[in-house]
Amino acid sequence: EAQLVQSGAEVKKPGESLEISCKGSGYRFSSYCIAWVRQMPGKGLEWMGIICPGDSETRYSPSFQGQVTISADKSISTAYLRWTSLKASDTAMYYCAREEYNDPPGLFGMDVWGQGTTVTVSS
Amino acid sequence: QSVLTQPPSTSGTPGQRVTISCSGSSSNIGSNFVFWFHQLPGTAPKLLIYRATPRPSGVPDRFSDSKSGTSASLAISGLRSEDEADYYCAAWDDSLSGYVFGTGTKVTVL
């Protein structure tokens, strides 16, 4: 069974850096892309970006371009979401989700989701 | 930013049929597949239905979707208490080169 397992909850101070992870199992990691989705408290879903480990292509939502970095290490079937300087407004739940590879994405949808990682940024 | 517009809420009694609309534009719904997700409180979203491939396993055929032009809709027939959740549409946007989600609709079973 395909599964995405995310790293645990984080509590950080403004200005600190952070990297959260998403590990895939039960499927061929390189045949799928990994998207990151933000959900702020009490709000809806926002697509942040996607990485396709097979060809390392990465796309970002204009809203998140330059604010975060998405990367992946296919040797350990893990994708990452990184911030260099957190803000209080980054407080949210972050989900990873996989989508079968296609260029461009959008053909198969995000069919398996991680359990989410809560990030709290507070002084 | 949400580019797809959904009604904030809808409700129905058990057994009723409810529909949720999702309005977009030519660069997203008008030219790409629409996906529907549901999210129970405190849990991760789950892919509910989409047209590109067969229905995900475990999703009952009470759920159906349709699309016309730049709008899509999700219908839930035979409403059940376990259908009470938040529902989101999503589509790839060719102009943004990324996915856009709907604003979300809360379904309440009365």
JSON list of C-alpha atoms in Angstrom, two decimals:
[
{"chain": "A", "resi": 1, "resn": "GLU", "atom": "CA", "xyz": [0.00, 0.00, 0.00]},
{"chain": "A", "resi": 2, "resn": "ALA", "atom": "CA", "xyz": [1.37, 3.40, -0.98]},
{"chain": "A", "resi": 3, "resn": "GLN", "atom": "CA", "xyz": [2.01, 5.66, 1.97]},
{"chain": "A", "resi": 4, "resn": "LEU", "atom": "CA", "xyz": [3.50, 9.07, 2.72]},
{"chain": "A", "resi": 5, "resn": "VAL", "atom": "CA", "xyz": [4.78, 9.64, 6.24]},
{"chain": "A", "resi": 6, "resn": "GLN", "atom": "CA", "xyz": [5.65, 13.17, 7.30]},
{"chain": "A", "resi": 7, "resn": "SER", "atom": "CA", "xyz": [7.99, 14.38, 10.00]},
{"chain": "A", "resi": 8, "resn": "GLY", "atom": "CA", "xyz": [6.64, 15.49, 13.35]},
{"chain": "A", "resi": 9, "resn": "ALA", "atom": "CA", "xyz": [5.24, 18.76, 14.61]},
{"chain": "A", "resi": 10, "resn": "GLU", "atom": "CA", "xyz": [7.60, 21.71, 14.89]},
{"chain": "A", "resi": 11, "resn": "VAL", "atom": "CA", "xyz": [7.61, 24.79, 17.12]},
{"chain": "A", "resi": 12, "resn": "LYS", "atom": "CA", "xyz": [9.98, 27.51, 15.97]},
{"chain": "A", "resi": 13, "resn": "LYS", "atom": "CA", "xyz": [10.75, 31.17, 16.54]},
{"chain": "A", "resi": 14, "resn": "PRO", "atom": "CA", "xyz": [10.51, 33.85, 13.84]},
{"chain": "A", "resi": 15, "resn": "GLY", "atom": "CA", "xyz": [13.69, 34.03, 11.79]},
{"chain": "A", "resi": 16, "resn": "GLU", "atom": "CA", "xyz": [14.65, 30.41, 12.38]},
{"chain": "A", "resi": 17, "resn": "SER", "atom": "CA", "xyz": [15.13, 27.90, 9.57]},
{"chain": "A", "resi": 18, "resn": "LEU", "atom": "CA", "xyz": [13.20, 24.67, 9.20]},
{"chain": "A", "resi": 19, "resn": "GLU", "atom": "CA", "xyz": [13.03, 21.63, 6.96]},
{"chain": "A", "resi": 20, "resn": "ILE", "atom": "CA", "xyz": [10.18, 19.13, 7.12]},
{"chain": "A", "resi": 21, "resn": "SER", "atom": "CA", "xyz": [10.12, 15.82, 5.32]},
{"chain": "A", "resi": 22, "resn": "CYS", "atom": "CA", "xyz": [7.80, 13.42, 3.56]},
{"chain": "A", "resi": 23, "resn": "LYS", "atom": "CA", "xyz": [8.87, 9.80, 3.07]},
{"chain": "A", "resi": 24, "resn": "GLY", "atom": "CA", "xyz": [7.21, 7.62, 0.47]},
{"chain": "A", "resi": 25, "resn": "SER", "atom": "CA", "xyz": [6.85, 3.87, 0.70]},
{"chain": "A", "resi": 26, "resn": "GLY", "atom": "CA", "xyz": [4.96, 1.08, -1.04]},
{"chain": "A", "resi": 27, "resn": "TYR", "atom": "CA", "xyz": [5.44, 2.50, -4.53]},
{"chain": "A", "resi": 28, "resn": "ARG", "atom": "CA", "xyz": [8.15, 3.51, -6.99]},
{"chain": "A", "resi": 29, "resn": "PHE", "atom": "CA", "xyz": [9.10, 6.97, -5.69]},
{"chain": "A", "resi": 30, "resn": "SER", "atom": "CA", "xyz": [10.62, 8.16, -8.98]},
{"chain": "A", "resi": 31, "resn": "SER", "atom": "CA", "xyz": [7.42, 7.46, -10.92]},
{"chain": "A", "resi": 32, "resn": "TYR", "atom": "CA", "xyz": [5.47, 10.02, -8.93]},
{"chain": "A", "resi": 33, "resn": "CYS", "atom": "CA", "xyz": [5.76, 13.69, -8.07]},
{"chain": "A", "resi": 34, "resn": "ILE", "atom": "CA", "xyz": [5.35, 15.12, -4.58]},
{"chain": "A", "resi": 35, "resn": "ALA", "atom": "CA", "xyz": [3.30, 18.25, -3.99]},
{"chain": "A", "resi": 36, "resn": "TRP", "atom": "CA", "xyz": [3.17, 20.38, -0.86]},
{"chain": "A", "resi": 37, "resn": "VAL", "atom": "CA", "xyz": [-0.10, 21.92, 0.34]},
{"chain": "A", "resi": 38, "resn": "ARG", "atom": "CA", "xyz": [-0.58, 24.49, 3.10]},
{"chain": "A", "resi": 39, "resn": "GLN", "atom": "CA", "xyz": [-3.61, 24.78, 5.33]},
{"chain": "A", "resi": 40, "resn": "MET", "atom": "CA", "xyz": [-3.60, 27.72, 7.69]},
{"chain": "A", "resi": 41, "resn": "PRO", "atom": "CA", "xyz": [-5.68, 27.42, 10.87]},
{"chain": "A", "resi": 42, "resn": "GLY", "atom": "CA", "xyz": [-9.36, 27.30, 10.00]},
{"chain": "A", "resi": 43, "resn": "LYS", "atom": "CA", "xyz": [-8.68, 27.97, 6.33]},
{"chain": "A", "resi": 44, "resn": "GLY", "atom": "CA", "xyz": [-8.69, 26.14, 3.01]},
{"chain": "A", "resi": 45, "resn": "LEU", "atom": "CA", "xyz": [-6.05, 24.29, 1.01]},
{"chain": "A", "resi": 46, "resn": "GLU", "atom": "CA", "xyz": [-3.29, 26.13, -0.85]},
{"chain": "A", "resi": 47, "resn": "TRP", "atom": "CA", "xyz": [-1.00, 24.40, -3.37]},
{"chain": "A", "resi": 48, "resn": "MET", "atom": "CA", "xyz": [2.60, 25.44, -2.75]},
{"chain": "A", "resi": 49, "resn": "GLY", "atom": "CA", "xyz": [4.57, 23.56, -5.36]},
{"chain": "A", "resi": 50, "resn": "ILE", "atom": "CA", "xyz": [5.63, 20.20, -6.71]},
{"chain": "A", "resi": 51, "resn": "ILE", "atom": "CA", "xyz": [8.78, 18.23, -7.36]},
{"chain": "A", "resi": 52, "resn": "CYS", "atom": "CA", "xyz": [9.16, 15.25, -9.65]},
{"chain": "A", "resi": 53, "resn": "PRO", "atom": "CA", "xyz": [12.09, 13.23, -8.31]},
{"chain": "A", "resi": 54, "resn": "GLY", "atom": "CA", "xyz": [12.44, 11.33, -11.57]},
{"chain": "A", "resi": 55, "resn": "ASP", "atom": "CA", "xyz": [13.66, 14.40, -13.46]},
{"chain": "A", "resi": 56, "resn": "SER", "atom": "CA", "xyz": [14.10, 16.80, -10.51]},
{"chain": "A", "resi": 57, "resn": "GLU", "atom": "CA", "xyz": [11.74, 19.30, -12.13]},
{"chain": "A", "resi": 58, "resn": "THR", "atom": "CA", "xyz": [10.28, 21.66, -9.54]},
{"chain": "A", "resi": 59, "resn": "ARG", "atom": "CA", "xyz": [7.41, 24.12, -9.93]},
{"chain": "A", "resi": 60, "resn": "TYR", "atom": "CA", "xyz": [6.21, 26.68, -7.39]},
{"chain": "A", "resi": 61, "resn": "SER", "atom": "CA", "xyz": [2.99, 28.56, -6.92]},
{"chain": "A", "resi": 62, "resn": "PRO", "atom": "CA", "xyz": [3.66, 32.27, -7.49]},
{"chain": "A", "resi": 63, "resn": "SER", "atom": "CA", "xyz": [2.48, 32.82, -3.90]},
{"chain": "A", "resi": 64, "resn": "PHE", "atom": "CA", "xyz": [5.27, 30.65, -2.52]},
{"chain": "A", "resi": 65, "resn": "GLN", "atom": "CA", "xyz": [8.07, 31.19, -5.05]},
{"chain": "A", "resi": 66, "resn": "GLY", "atom": "CA", "xyz": [11.12, 32.47, -3.17]},
{"chain": "A", "resi": 67, "resn": "GLN", "atom": "CA", "xyz": [9.49, 31.79, 0.21]},
{"chain": "A", "resi": 68, "resn": "VAL", "atom": "CA", "xyz": [10.22, 28.07, 0.41]},
{"chain": "A", "resi": 69, "resn": "THR", "atom": "CA", "xyz": [12.42, 25.47, -1.26]},
{"chain": "A", "resi": 70, "resn": "ILE", "atom": "CA", "xyz": [11.19, 22.06, -2.33]},
{"chain": "A", "resi": 71, "resn": "SER", "atom": "CA", "xyz": [13.68, 19.27, -2.83]},
{"chain": "A", "resi": 72, "resn": "ALA", "atom": "CA", "xyz": [13.84, 15.49, -2.91]},
{"chain": "A", "resi": 73, "resn": "ASP", "atom": "CA", "xyz": [16.32, 12.67, -2.39]},
{"chain": "A", "resi": 74, "resn": "LYS", "atom": "CA", "xyz": [15.10, 9.76, -4.45]},
{"chain": "A", "resi": 75, "resn": "SER", "atom": "CA", "xyz": [17.75, 7.48, -2.95]},
{"chain": "A", "resi": 76, "resn": "ILE", "atom": "CA", "xyz": [15.78, 7.54, 0.30]},
{"chain": "A", "resi": 77, "resn": "SER", "atom": "CA", "xyz": [12.34, 8.23, -1.22]},
{"chain": "A", "resi": 78, "resn": "THR", "atom": "CA", "xyz": [11.98, 11.49, 0.68]},
{"chain": "A", "resi": 79, "resn": "ALA", "atom": "CA", "xyz": [10.83, 14.97, -0.27]},
{"chain": "A", "resi": 80, "resn": "TYR", "atom": "CA", "xyz": [11.50, 18.12, 1.73]},
{"chain": "A", "resi": 81, "resn": "LEU", "atom": "CA", "xyz": [10.04, 21.55, 2.31]},
{"chain": "A", "resi": 82, "resn": "ARG", "atom": "CA", "xyz": [12.46, 24.14, 3.65]},
{"chain": "A", "resi": 83, "resn": "TRP", "atom": "CA", "xyz": [12.29, 27.66, 5.01]},
{"chain": "A", "resi": 84, "resn": "THR", "atom": "CA", "xyz": [15.37, 29.80, 5.67]},
{"chain": "A", "resi": 85, "resn": "SER", "atom": "CA", "xyz": [13.64, 32.43, 7.81]},
{"chain": "A", "resi": 86, "resn": "LEU", "atom": "CA", "xyz": [10.26, 31.60, 9.28]},
{"chain": "A", "resi": 87, "resn": "LYS", "atom": "CA", "xyz": [7.53, 34.13, 9.93]},
{"chain": "A", "resi": 88, "resn": "ALA", "atom": "CA", "xyz": [4.55, 33.92, 12.25]},
{"chain": "A", "resi": 89, "resn": "SER", "atom": "CA", "xyz": [2.38, 33.75, 9.14]},
{"chain": "A", "resi": 90, "resn": "ASP", "atom": "CA", "xyz": [4.00, 30.40, 8.26]},
{"chain": "A", "resi": 91, "resn": "THR", "atom": "CA", "xyz": [2.06, 28.84, 11.14]},
{"chain": "A", "resi": 92, "resn": "ALA", "atom": "CA", "xyz": [-0.02, 26.16, 9.44]},
{"chain": "A", "resi": 93, "resn": "MET", "atom": "CA", "xyz": [-0.50, 22.49, 8.72]},
{"chain": "A", "resi": 94, "resn": "TYR", "atom": "CA", "xyz": [1.57, 21.30, 5.78]},
{"chain": "A", "resi": 95, "resn": "TYR", "atom": "CA", "xyz": [0.64, 18.25, 3.76]},
{"chain": "A", "resi": 96, "resn": "CYS", "atom": "CA", "xyz": [2.57, 16.38, 1.12]},
{"chain": "A", "resi": 97, "resn": "ALA", "atom": "CA", "xyz": [0.73, 14.45, -1.56]},
{"chain": "A", "resi": 98, "resn": "ARG", "atom": "CA", "xyz": [1.83, 12.33, -4.49]},
{"chain": "A", "resi": 99, "resn": "GLU", "atom": "CA", "xyz": [0.73, 12.53, -8.10]},
{"chain": "A", "resi": 100, "resn": "GLU", "atom": "CA", "xyz": [1.65, 10.10, -10.85]},
{"chain": "A", "resi": 101, "resn": "TYR", "atom": "CA", "xyz": [4.21, 11.68, -13.14]},
{"chain": "A", "resi": 102, "resn": "ASN", "atom": "CA", "xyz": [3.01, 13.57, -16.18]},
{"chain": "A", "resi": 103, "resn": "ASP", "atom": "CA", "xyz": [4.39, 16.63, -17.89]},
{"chain": "A", "resi": 104, "resn": "PRO", "atom": "CA", "xyz": [2.79, 18.93, -17.03]},
{"chain": "A", "resi": 105, "resn": "PRO", "atom": "CA", "xyz": [1.12, 17.65, -13.84]},
{"chain": "A", "resi": 106, "resn": "GLY", "atom": "CA", "xyz": [-2.64, 17.83, -13.49]},
{"chain": "A", "resi": 107, "resn": "LEU", "atom": "CA", "xyz": [-3.66, 14.65, -15.27]},
{"chain": "A", "resi": 108, "resn": "PHE", "atom": "CA", "xyz": [-3.84, 12.18, -12.40]},
{"chain": "A", "resi": 109, "resn": "GLY", "atom": "CA", "xyz": [-4.39, 14.28, -9.28]},
{"chain": "A", "resi": 110, "resn": "MET", "atom": "CA", "xyz": [-3.03, 13.95, -5.78]},
{"chain": "A", "resi": 111, "resn": "ASP", "atom": "CA", "xyz": [-4.12, 10.45, -4.76]},
{"chain": "A", "resi": 112, "resn": "VAL", "atom": "CA", "xyz": [-2.13, 9.72, -1.60]},
{"chain": "A", "resi": 113, "resn": "TRP", "atom": "CA", "xyz": [-1.59, 12.26, 1.17]},
{"chain": "A", "resi": 114, "resn": "GLY", "atom": "CA", "xyz": [0.68, 12.41, 4.16]},
{"chain": "A", "resi": 115, "resn": "GLN", "atom": "CA", "xyz": [-0.75, 12.83, 7.64]},
{"chain": "A", "resi": 116, "resn": "GLY", "atom": "CA", "xyz": [0.37, 16.46, 7.82]},
{"chain": "A", "resi": 117, "resn": "THR", "atom": "CA", "xyz": [3.03, 18.35, 9.77]},
{"chain": "A", "resi": 118, "resn": "THR", "atom": "CA", "xyz": [2.00, 21.17, 12.07]},
{"chain": "A", "resi": 119, "resn": "VAL", "atom": "CA", "xyz": [4.38, 24.11, 12.05]},
{"chain": "A", "resi": 120, "resn": "THR", "atom": "CA", "xyz": [3.97, 26.73, 14.75]},
{"chain": "A", "resi": 121, "resn": "VAL", "atom": "CA", "xyz": [6.04, 29.91, 14.57]},
{"chain": "A", "resi": 122, "resn": "SER", "atom": "CA", "xyz": [5.86, 32.06, 17.66]},
{"chain": "A", "resi": 123, "resn": "SER", "atom": "CA", "xyz": [8.17, 34.25, 19.67]},
{"chain": "B", "resi": 1, "resn": "GLN", "atom": "CA", "xyz": [-4.75, 32.05, -3.23]},
{"chain": "B", "resi": 2, "resn": "SER", "atom": "CA", "xyz": [-7.97, 30.28, -4.19]},
{"chain": "B", "resi": 3, "resn": "VAL", "atom": "CA", "xyz": [-8.83, 30.76, -7.83]},
{"chain": "B", "resi": 4, "resn": "LEU", "atom": "CA", "xyz": [-11.76, 28.36, -7.87]},
{"chain": "B", "resi": 5, "resn": "THR", "atom": "CA", "xyz": [-14.97, 29.52, -6.22]},
{"chain": "B", "resi": 6, "resn": "GLN", "atom": "CA", "xyz": [-17.21, 27.24, -4.16]},
{"chain": "B", "resi": 7, "resn": "PRO", "atom": "CA", "xyz": [-20.18, 28.00, -1.91]},
{"chain": "B", "resi": 8, "resn": "PRO", "atom": "CA", "xyz": [-19.08, 28.20, 1.73]},
{"chain": "B", "resi": 9, "resn": "SER", "atom": "CA", "xyz": [-21.62, 25.67, 2.92]},
{"chain": "B", "resi": 10, "resn": "THR", "atom": "CA", "xyz": [-24.50, 23.42, 2.03]},
{"chain": "B", "resi": 11, "resn": "SER", "atom": "CA", "xyz": [-26.66, 21.04, 4.00]},
{"chain": "B", "resi": 12, "resn": "GLY", "atom": "CA", "xyz": [-29.18, 18.27, 3.63]},
{"chain": "B", "resi": 13, "resn": "THR", "atom": "CA", "xyz": [-31.03, 15.59, 5.51]},
{"chain": "B", "resi": 14, "resn": "PRO", "atom": "CA", "xyz": [-30.06, 11.91, 5.34]},
{"chain": "B", "resi": 15, "resn": "GLY", "atom": "CA", "xyz": [-30.98, 10.42, 1.99]},
{"chain": "B", "resi": 16, "resn": "GLN", "atom": "CA", "xyz": [-31.13, 13.74, 0.18]},
{"chain": "B", "resi": 17, "resn": "ARG", "atom": "CA", "xyz": [-29.02, 14.77, -2.78]},
{"chain": "B", "resi": 18, "resn": "VAL", "atom": "CA", "xyz": [-26.73, 17.80, -2.48]},
{"chain": "B", "resi": 19, "resn": "THR", "atom": "CA", "xyz": [-24.55, 19.43, -5.07]},
{"chain": "B", "resi": 20, "resn": "ILE", "atom": "CA", "xyz": [-21.45, 21.58, -4.72]},
{"chain": "B", "resi": 21, "resn": "SER", "atom": "CA", "xyz": [-20.42, 23.94, -7.49]},
{"chain": "B", "resi": 22, "resn": "CYS", "atom": "CA", "xyz": [-16.89, 24.95, -8.45]},
{"chain": "B", "resi": 23, "resn": "SER", "atom": "CA", "xyz": [-16.38, 27.92, -10.73]},
{"chain": "B", "resi": 24, "resn": "GLY", "atom": "CA", "xyz": [-13.10, 28.63, -12.48]},
{"chain": "B", "resi": 25, "resn": "SER", "atom": "CA", "xyz": [-11.76, 29.91, -15.77]},
{"chain": "B", "resi": 26, "resn": "SER", "atom": "CA", "xyz": [-10.55, 28.79, -19.16]},
{"chain": "B", "resi": 27, "resn": "SER", "atom": "CA", "xyz": [-6.99, 28.30, -17.89]},
{"chain": "B", "resi": 28, "resn": "ASN", "atom": "CA", "xyz": [-7.99, 25.78, -15.22]},
{"chain": "B", "resi": 29, "resn": "ILE", "atom": "CA", "xyz": [-11.38, 24.03, -15.28]},
{"chain": "B", "resi": 30, "resn": "GLY", "atom": "CA", "xyz": [-11.93, 25.00, -18.90]},
{"chain": "B", "resi": 31, "resn": "SER", "atom": "CA", "xyz": [-8.89, 23.08, -20.09]},
{"chain": "B", "resi": 32, "resn": "ASN", "atom": "CA", "xyz": [-7.98, 20.53, -17.43]},
{"chain": "B", "resi": 33, "resn": "PHE", "atom": "CA", "xyz": [-9.42, 17.78, -15.28]},
{"chain": "B", "resi": 34, "resn": "VAL", "atom": "CA", "xyz": [-11.19, 18.69, -12.05]},
{"chain": "B", "resi": 35, "resn": "PHE", "atom": "CA", "xyz": [-10.46, 16.76, -8.88]},
{"chain": "B", "resi": 36, "resn": "TRP", "atom": "CA", "xyz": [-12.58, 16.61, -5.75]},
{"chain": "B", "resi": 37, "resn": "PHE", "atom": "CA", "xyz": [-11.26, 16.05, -2.25]},
{"chain": "B", "resi": 38, "resn": "HIS", "atom": "CA", "xyz": [-12.96, 15.71, 1.08]},
{"chain": "B", "resi": 39, "resn": "GLN", "atom": "CA", "xyz": [-11.51, 16.45, 4.47]},
{"chain": "B", "resi": 40, "resn": "LEU", "atom": "CA", "xyz": [-12.92, 15.20, 7.74]},
{"chain": "B", "resi": 41, "resn": "PRO", "atom": "CA", "xyz": [-12.16, 17.36, 10.79]},
{"chain": "B", "resi": 42, "resn": "GLY", "atom": "CA", "xyz": [-8.58, 16.95, 11.96]},
{"chain": "B", "resi": 43, "resn": "THR", "atom": "CA", "xyz": [-7.57, 14.66, 9.12]},
{"chain": "B", "resi": 44, "resn": "ALA", "atom": "CA", "xyz": [-5.71, 14.95, 5.84]},
{"chain": "B", "resi": 45, "resn": "PRO", "atom": "CA", "xyz": [-7.65, 15.54, 2.63]},
{"chain": "B", "resi": 46, "resn": "LYS", "atom": "CA", "xyz": [-8.56, 12.48, 0.55]},
{"chain": "B", "resi": 47, "resn": "LEU", "atom": "CA", "xyz": [-9.05, 12.26, -3.20]},
{"chain": "B", "resi": 48, "resn": "LEU", "atom": "CA", "xyz": [-12.70, 11.59, -3.79]},
{"chain": "B", "resi": 49, "resn": "ILE", "atom": "CA", "xyz": [-13.38, 11.56, -7.49]},
{"chain": "B", "resi": 50, "resn": "TYR", "atom": "CA", "xyz": [-11.96, 12.65, -10.81]},
{"chain": "B", "resi": 51, "resn": "ARG", "atom": "CA", "xyz": [-12.46, 11.82, -14.44]},
{"chain": "B", "resi": 52, "resn": "ALA", "atom": "CA", "xyz": [-9.05, 10.86, -15.68]},
{"chain": "B", "resi": 53, "resn": "THR", "atom": "CA", "xyz": [-8.95, 7.37, -14.17]},
{"chain": "B", "resi": 54, "resn": "PRO", "atom": "CA", "xyz": [-11.35, 4.99, -12.38]},
{"chain": "B", "resi": 55, "resn": "ARG", "atom": "CA", "xyz": [-12.87, 6.03, -9.08]},
{"chain": "B", "resi": 56, "resn": "PRO", "atom": "CA", "xyz": [-10.43, 5.61, -6.16]},
{"chain": "B", "resi": 57, "resn": "SER", "atom": "CA", "xyz": [-11.08, 2.40, -4.27]},
{"chain": "B", "resi": 58, "resn": "GLY", "atom": "CA", "xyz": [-13.42, 2.80, -1.35]},
{"chain": "B", "resi": 59, "resn": "VAL", "atom": "CA", "xyz": [-15.27, 5.77, -2.80]},
{"chain": "B", "resi": 60, "resn": "PRO", "atom": "CA", "xyz": [-18.95, 4.88, -3.14]},
{"chain": "B", "resi": 61, "resn": "ASP", "atom": "CA", "xyz": [-20.82, 5.59, -6.35]},
{"chain": "B", "resi": 62, "resn": "ARG", "atom": "CA", "xyz": [-23.08, 7.97, -4.41]},
{"chain": "B", "resi": 63, "resn": "PHE", "atom": "CA", "xyz": [-20.51, 10.57, -5.39]},
{"chain": "B", "resi": 64, "resn": "SER", "atom": "CA", "xyz": [-20.53, 11.83, -8.97]},
{"chain": "B", "resi": 65, "resn": "ASP", "atom": "CA", "xyz": [-18.99, 14.77, -10.76]},
{"chain": "B", "resi": 66, "resn": "SER", "atom": "CA", "xyz": [-19.66, 16.76, -13.89]},
{"chain": "B", "resi": 67, "resn": "LYS", "atom": "CA", "xyz": [-18.09, 19.61, -15.80]},
{"chain": "B", "resi": 68, "resn": "SER", "atom": "CA", "xyz": [-19.40, 22.18, -18.25]},
{"chain": "B", "resi": 69, "resn": "GLY", "atom": "CA", "xyz": [-17.18, 24.87, -19.66]},
{"chain": "B", "resi": 70, "resn": "THR", "atom": "CA", "xyz": [-15.42, 26.61, -16.79]},
{"chain": "B", "resi": 71, "resn": "SER", "atom": "CA", "xyz": [-17.58, 25.14, -14.02]},
{"chain": "B", "resi": 72, "resn": "ALA", "atom": "CA", "xyz": [-17.76, 21.78, -12.33]},
{"chain": "B", "resi": 73, "resn": "SER", "atom": "CA", "xyz": [-19.95, 20.21, -9.71]},
{"chain": "B", "resi": 74, "resn": "LEU", "atom": "CA", "xyz": [-19.94, 17.37, -7.24]},
{"chain": "B", "resi": 75, "resn": "ALA", "atom": "CA", "xyz": [-23.14, 15.57, -6.36]},
{"chain": "B", "resi": 76, "resn": "ILE", "atom": "CA", "xyz": [-23.69, 13.45, -3.29]},
{"chain": "B", "resi": 77, "resn": "SER", "atom": "CA", "xyz": [-26.72, 11.20, -3.50]},
{"chain": "B", "resi": 78, "resn": "GLY", "atom": "CA", "xyz": [-28.25, 9.39, -0.55]},
{"chain": "B", "resi": 79, "resn": "LEU", "atom": "CA", "xyz": [-26.58, 11.73, 1.92]},
{"chain": "B", "resi": 80, "resn": "ARG", "atom": "CA", "xyz": [-25.22, 10.00, 5.01]},
{"chain": "B", "resi": 81, "resn": "SER", "atom": "CA", "xyz": [-23.93, 11.33, 8.30]},
{"chain": "B", "resi": 82, "resn": "GLU", "atom": "CA", "xyz": [-20.38, 10.27, 7.43]},
{"chain": "B", "resi": 83, "resn": "ASP", "atom": "CA", "xyz": [-20.47, 12.61, 4.43]},
{"chain": "B", "resi": 84, "resn": "GLU", "atom": "CA", "xyz": [-20.26, 15.57, 6.79]},
{"chain": "B", "resi": 85, "resn": "ALA", "atom": "CA", "xyz": [-16.92, 17.12, 5.85]},
{"chain": "B", "resi": 86, "resn": "ASP", "atom": "CA", "xyz": [-15.22, 19.92, 3.95]},
{"chain": "B", "resi": 87, "resn": "TYR", "atom": "CA", "xyz": [-15.09, 19.44, 0.18]},
{"chain": "B", "resi": 88, "resn": "TYR", "atom": "CA", "xyz": [-12.57, 21.03, -2.17]},
{"chain": "B", "resi": 89, "resn": "CYS", "atom": "CA", "xyz": [-12.27, 21.10, -5.94]},
{"chain": "B", "resi": 90, "resn": "ALA", "atom": "CA", "xyz": [-8.90, 21.50, -7.65]},
{"chain": "B", "resi": 91, "resn": "ALA", "atom": "CA", "xyz": [-7.54, 21.77, -11.15]},
{"chain": "B", "resi": 92, "resn": "TRP", "atom": "CA", "xyz": [-4.23, 22.45, -12.88]},
{"chain": "B", "resi": 93, "resn": "ASP", "atom": "CA", "xyz": [-3.99, 26.03, -14.07]},
{"chain": "B", "resi": 94, "resn": "ASP", "atom": "CA", "xyz": [-2.07, 26.45, -17.33]},
{"chain": "B", "resi": 95, "resn": "SER", "atom": "CA", "xyz": [-1.45, 30.18, -16.75]},
{"chain": "B", "resi": 96, "resn": "LEU", "atom": "CA", "xyz": [-0.08, 29.71, -13.23]},
{"chain": "B", "resi": 97, "resn": "SER", "atom": "CA", "xyz": [1.62, 26.41, -14.10]},
{"chain": "B", "resi": 98, "resn": "GLY", "atom": "CA", "xyz": [0.33, 24.99, -10.85]},
{"chain": "B", "resi": 99, "resn": "TYR", "atom": "CA", "xyz": [-2.69, 23.59, -9.10]},
{"chain": "B", "resi": 100, "resn": "VAL", "atom": "CA", "xyz": [-5.45, 25.83, -7.80]},
{"chain": "B", "resi": 101, "resn": "PHE", "atom": "CA", "xyz": [-7.88, 24.76, -5.11]},
{"chain": "B", "resi": 102, "resn": "GLY", "atom": "CA", "xyz": [-11.43, 25.81, -4.55]},
{"chain": "B", "resi": 103, "resn": "THR", "atom": "CA", "xyz": [-12.42, 27.89, -1.55]},
{"chain": "B", "resi": 104, "resn": "GLY", "atom": "CA", "xyz": [-13.98, 24.84, 0.10]},
{"chain": "B", "resi": 105, "resn": "THR", "atom": "CA", "xyz": [-17.55, 23.87, 0.99]},
{"chain": "B", "resi": 106, "resn": "LYS", "atom": "CA", "xyz": [-18.68, 22.57, 4.35]},
{"chain": "B", "resi": 107, "resn": "VAL", "atom": "CA", "xyz": [-21.36, 19.92, 4.04]},
{"chain": "B", "resi": 108, "resn": "THR", "atom": "CA", "xyz": [-23.62, 19.51, 7.05]},
{"chain": "B", "resi": 109, "resn": "VAL", "atom": "CA", "xyz": [-25.98, 16.59, 7.48]},
{"chain": "B", "resi": 110, "resn": "LEU", "atom": "CA", "xyz": [-29.00, 17.79, 9.39]}
]
